[in-house]
């Protein structure tokens, strides 16, 4: 299983970014997927999830209305569109499978080590 995240950058407050994650080594089109993040000095937290066909999505309360998760099963890719970014969104963002979320996340907090290397999002003026 391989997950390769990209798209992170330094952006000003109020700006936008789109993160991408290309998956391989498993049946992506059948897999629930999600994003988690780790802010400096803090633990991992769940951010968003999407069902295998894209019909079901869920978001952490603090990102609702600002972030949109989507996927393209033909490209084995999951995206996270982030708008109206805030300084508190600064973190290392990882994409993870639904199985990983089930095993390692409880109550919005996650305790495992994501597979990918993550992509850094820094929101600062």
Tab-separated table of C-alpha atoms in Angstrom:
chain	number	residue	atom	x	y	z
A	1	UNK	CA	0.000	0.000	0.000
A	2	UNK	CA	1.383	3.407	-0.968
A	3	UNK	CA	-0.082	6.862	-0.438
A	4	UNK	CA	1.709	9.909	-1.838
A	5	UNK	CA	0.467	13.309	-0.739
A	6	UNK	CA	1.235	16.604	-2.466
A	7	UNK	CA	-0.015	20.169	-2.764
A	8	UNK	CA	1.017	21.624	0.567
A	9	UNK	CA	2.539	25.099	0.629
A	10	UNK	CA	2.916	28.360	2.531
A	11	UNK	CA	-0.259	30.418	2.101
A	12	UNK	CA	-1.641	33.589	3.636
A	13	UNK	CA	-4.698	33.517	5.902
A	14	UNK	CA	-7.823	33.431	3.759
A	15	UNK	CA	-6.030	31.638	0.952
A	16	UNK	CA	-6.726	28.290	-0.671
A	17	UNK	CA	-4.883	25.084	-1.398
A	18	UNK	CA	-5.779	21.746	-2.948
A	19	UNK	CA	-4.094	18.672	-1.574
A	20	UNK	CA	-3.830	15.492	-3.625
A	21	UNK	CA	-3.086	11.924	-2.652
A	22	UNK	CA	-2.266	9.231	-5.191
A	23	UNK	CA	-2.877	5.707	-3.966
A	24	UNK	CA	-1.493	2.376	-5.140
A	25	UNK	CA	-1.151	-1.184	-3.950
A	26	UNK	CA	-4.791	-1.754	-3.022
A	27	UNK	CA	-8.260	-1.503	-4.544
A	28	UNK	CA	-8.717	2.233	-4.217
A	29	UNK	CA	-12.184	2.338	-5.779
A	30	UNK	CA	-13.520	0.082	-3.013
A	31	UNK	CA	-11.860	1.945	-0.167
A	32	UNK	CA	-13.192	4.589	2.154
A	33	UNK	CA	-10.504	7.306	2.365
A	34	UNK	CA	-9.738	10.250	4.581
A	35	UNK	CA	-7.364	12.984	5.649
A	36	UNK	CA	-5.780	13.493	9.040
A	37	UNK	CA	-3.397	16.211	10.192
A	38	UNK	CA	-0.818	16.937	12.844
A	39	UNK	CA	-0.210	20.497	13.950
A	40	UNK	CA	3.145	21.462	15.489
A	41	UNK	CA	3.403	20.081	19.013
A	42	UNK	CA	0.008	18.373	18.838
A	43	UNK	CA	-1.351	14.924	18.138
A	44	UNK	CA	-2.941	13.576	14.993
A	45	UNK	CA	-6.524	14.560	14.368
A	46	UNK	CA	-9.081	13.372	11.848
A	47	UNK	CA	-10.098	16.030	9.303
A	48	UNK	CA	-12.378	14.473	6.691
A	49	UNK	CA	-13.535	11.209	5.127
A	50	UNK	CA	-15.172	10.117	1.891
A	51	UNK	CA	-16.965	6.950	0.882
A	52	UNK	CA	-15.711	4.657	-1.848
A	53	UNK	CA	-17.964	6.168	-4.514
A	54	UNK	CA	-17.728	9.716	-3.209
A	55	UNK	CA	-21.338	9.861	-2.120
A	56	UNK	CA	-20.715	10.108	1.623
A	57	UNK	CA	-18.475	12.758	3.138
A	58	UNK	CA	-17.763	13.896	6.677
A	59	UNK	CA	-15.772	16.751	8.187
A	60	UNK	CA	-14.282	17.908	11.449
A	61	UNK	CA	-16.489	20.722	12.758
A	62	UNK	CA	-13.786	23.364	12.498
A	63	UNK	CA	-13.311	22.791	8.745
A	64	UNK	CA	-16.961	22.393	7.707
A	65	UNK	CA	-17.887	24.877	5.021
A	66	UNK	CA	-14.221	25.574	4.236
A	67	UNK	CA	-12.800	22.177	3.201
A	68	UNK	CA	-14.153	19.828	0.541
A	69	UNK	CA	-13.018	16.241	0.104
A	70	UNK	CA	-13.415	14.523	-3.260
A	71	UNK	CA	-11.989	11.620	-5.199
A	72	UNK	CA	-11.346	10.404	-8.726
A	73	UNK	CA	-11.402	6.624	-8.771
A	74	UNK	CA	-10.134	6.540	-12.365
A	75	UNK	CA	-6.956	8.270	-11.168
A	76	UNK	CA	-6.713	6.554	-7.768
A	77	UNK	CA	-6.612	10.002	-6.227
A	78	UNK	CA	-8.295	11.701	-3.290
A	79	UNK	CA	-8.311	15.481	-2.911
A	80	UNK	CA	-8.816	18.002	-0.149
A	81	UNK	CA	-9.799	21.477	-1.316
A	82	UNK	CA	-9.079	23.931	1.473
A	83	UNK	CA	-10.520	27.443	1.323
A	84	UNK	CA	-10.528	30.356	3.787
A	85	UNK	CA	-7.455	28.924	5.451
A	86	UNK	CA	-6.659	29.931	9.023
A	87	UNK	CA	-3.444	29.826	11.017
A	88	UNK	CA	-4.875	26.942	13.028
A	89	UNK	CA	-4.980	24.863	9.843
A	90	UNK	CA	-1.179	24.807	9.833
A	91	UNK	CA	-0.204	21.142	10.001
A	92	UNK	CA	1.285	18.167	8.241
A	93	UNK	CA	-1.570	16.586	6.298
A	94	UNK	CA	-1.763	12.862	5.581
A	95	UNK	CA	-4.210	10.842	3.544
A	96	UNK	CA	-5.217	7.521	5.050
A	97	UNK	CA	-7.486	4.609	4.246
A	98	UNK	CA	-10.793	3.958	5.927
A	99	UNK	CA	-9.313	0.878	7.574
A	100	UNK	CA	-6.581	3.021	9.126
A	101	UNK	CA	-9.193	5.440	10.477
A	102	UNK	CA	-11.210	2.566	11.929
A	103	UNK	CA	-8.183	1.116	13.703
A	104	UNK	CA	-6.381	4.225	14.884
A	105	UNK	CA	-8.926	7.034	15.341
A	106	UNK	CA	-11.367	7.586	18.208
A	107	UNK	CA	-13.355	10.680	18.989
A	108	UNK	CA	-11.578	12.669	16.323
A	109	UNK	CA	-8.116	11.819	17.648
A	110	UNK	CA	-5.782	9.384	15.939
A	111	UNK	CA	-2.929	7.431	17.461
A	112	UNK	CA	-1.187	5.526	14.685
A	113	UNK	CA	1.517	6.391	12.167
A	114	UNK	CA	0.139	7.241	8.720
A	115	UNK	CA	1.617	5.407	5.761
A	116	UNK	CA	2.544	8.408	3.638
A	117	UNK	CA	5.105	11.151	4.168
A	118	UNK	CA	2.460	13.858	4.420
A	119	UNK	CA	2.360	17.316	2.865
A	120	UNK	CA	3.025	20.478	4.880
A	121	UNK	CA	0.455	23.259	4.962
A	122	UNK	CA	1.567	26.499	6.580
A	123	UNK	CA	-0.877	29.381	6.936
A	124	UNK	CA	0.899	32.576	7.842
A	125	UNK	CA	1.137	36.195	6.815
